[in-house]
XYZ file of C-alpha atoms in Angstrom:
142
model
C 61.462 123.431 210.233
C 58.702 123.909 212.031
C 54.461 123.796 211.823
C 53.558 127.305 210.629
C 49.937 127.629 212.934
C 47.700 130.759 212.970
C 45.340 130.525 215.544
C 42.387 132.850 215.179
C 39.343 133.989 217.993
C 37.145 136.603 217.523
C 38.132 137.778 221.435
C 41.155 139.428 222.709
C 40.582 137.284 226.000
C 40.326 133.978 223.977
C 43.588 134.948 222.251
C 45.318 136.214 225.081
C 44.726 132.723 226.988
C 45.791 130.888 224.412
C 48.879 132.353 223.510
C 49.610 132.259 227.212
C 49.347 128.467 227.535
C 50.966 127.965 223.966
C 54.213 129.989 225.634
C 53.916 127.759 228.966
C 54.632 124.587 226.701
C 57.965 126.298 224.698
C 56.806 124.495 221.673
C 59.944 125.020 218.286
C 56.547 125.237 216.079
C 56.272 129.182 214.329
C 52.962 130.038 215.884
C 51.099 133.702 215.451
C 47.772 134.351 216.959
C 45.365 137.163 215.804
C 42.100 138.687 217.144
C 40.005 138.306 214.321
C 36.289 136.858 212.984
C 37.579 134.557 209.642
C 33.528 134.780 209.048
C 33.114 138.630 209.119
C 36.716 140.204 208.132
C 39.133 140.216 205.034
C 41.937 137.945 206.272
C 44.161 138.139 203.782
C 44.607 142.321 204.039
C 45.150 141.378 207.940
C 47.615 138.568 207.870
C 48.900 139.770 204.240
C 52.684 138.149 204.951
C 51.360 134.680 205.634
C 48.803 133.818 203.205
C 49.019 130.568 201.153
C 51.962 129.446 203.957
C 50.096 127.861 207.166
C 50.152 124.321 207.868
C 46.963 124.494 210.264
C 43.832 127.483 211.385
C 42.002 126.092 214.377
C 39.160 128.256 215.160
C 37.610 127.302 218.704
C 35.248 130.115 219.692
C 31.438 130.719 218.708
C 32.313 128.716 215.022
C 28.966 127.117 214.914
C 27.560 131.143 214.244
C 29.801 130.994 211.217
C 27.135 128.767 209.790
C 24.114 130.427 210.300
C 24.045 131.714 206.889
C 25.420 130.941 203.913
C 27.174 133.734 203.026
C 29.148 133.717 206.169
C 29.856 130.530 206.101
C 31.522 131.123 202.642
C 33.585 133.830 203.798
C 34.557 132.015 206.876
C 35.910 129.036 204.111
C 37.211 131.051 201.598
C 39.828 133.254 204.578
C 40.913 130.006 205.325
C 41.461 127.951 201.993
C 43.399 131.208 201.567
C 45.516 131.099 204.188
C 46.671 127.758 203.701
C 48.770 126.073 202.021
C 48.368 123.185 199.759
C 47.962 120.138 202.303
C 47.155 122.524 205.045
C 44.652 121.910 208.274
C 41.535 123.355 209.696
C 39.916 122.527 212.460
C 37.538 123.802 215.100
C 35.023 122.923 217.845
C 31.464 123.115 217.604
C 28.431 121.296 219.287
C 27.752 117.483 217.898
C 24.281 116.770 216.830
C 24.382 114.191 220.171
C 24.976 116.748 222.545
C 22.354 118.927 221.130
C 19.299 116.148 220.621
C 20.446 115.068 224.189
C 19.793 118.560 225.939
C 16.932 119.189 223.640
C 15.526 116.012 224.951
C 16.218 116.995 228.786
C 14.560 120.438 227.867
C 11.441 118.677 227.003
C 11.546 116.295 230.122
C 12.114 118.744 232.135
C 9.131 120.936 230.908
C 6.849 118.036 231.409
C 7.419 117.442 235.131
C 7.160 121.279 235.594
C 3.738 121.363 233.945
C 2.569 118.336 236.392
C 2.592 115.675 233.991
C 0.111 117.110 231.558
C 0.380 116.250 228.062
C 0.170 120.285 226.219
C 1.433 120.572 222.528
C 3.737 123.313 223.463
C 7.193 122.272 223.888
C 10.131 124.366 224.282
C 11.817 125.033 221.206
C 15.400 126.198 222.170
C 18.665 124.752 223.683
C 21.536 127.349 225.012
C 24.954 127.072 226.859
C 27.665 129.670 227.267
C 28.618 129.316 223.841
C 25.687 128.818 221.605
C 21.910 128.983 221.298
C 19.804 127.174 218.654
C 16.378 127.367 218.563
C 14.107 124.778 216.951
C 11.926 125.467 214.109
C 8.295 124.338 215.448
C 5.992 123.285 212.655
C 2.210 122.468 213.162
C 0.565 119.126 212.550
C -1.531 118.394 209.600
């Protein structure tokens, strides 16, 4: 008996890779991997013969823009409460608050030397990497 995994990516590529390395390691576990956006598409019409039966959904790709909103985020929850089964794992990767202040921070150091030192209320309100970009809300003194 083995762990019953779906893995799930919104991108052929990111599917593709991982199924390639999951091969490479000729792991016993039942694993099936589908190209599909948990926050954005009906899961259970997709995967219809495995719902209620996996042990563990990562999601690794882009799953911080599954919580941009609420009602994606629900959708995103809801495909995969109902693909698991009772007891069942999910798990995926987004950025920690740490990494974020600490770039945020660097953005705003980095501004300052650029503008010569000069203290200006206007600070850059955004942080981005490959994978994500989050902009700051900037509110005015009072």
């Amino acid at each position: 008996m083995g762990l019953a995994t779906l893995w799930l990516d919104t991108s052929c590529s990111g599917i593709s890779w991982v199924q390639e390395a999951w091969e490479s390691q000729r792991k016993s576990y039942n694993v099936e991997f589908f190209e599909a956006d948990p926050s954005k598409e009906d899961l259970e019409i997709k995967v219809e013969k495995i719902v209620g039966e996996v042990d563990l959904v990562p999601c690794w790709r882009h799953l911080q823009l599954c919580f941009e909103i609420e009602e994606i985020a629900r959708r995103l929850l809801s495909n995969v409460a109902s693909l698991l089964k009772p007891g069942g794992y999910f798990f995926g990767i987004t950025p920690d608050s740490s990494t974020i202040w600490a770039e945020y921070q660097k953005n705003v150091e980095a501004y300052h030397n650029r503008s010569g030192g000069t203290k200006s209320n206007v600070f850059p309100n955004y942080i981005r990497s490959e994978s994500y970009m989050i902009t700051f809300e900037v509110k005015e003194e009072k």
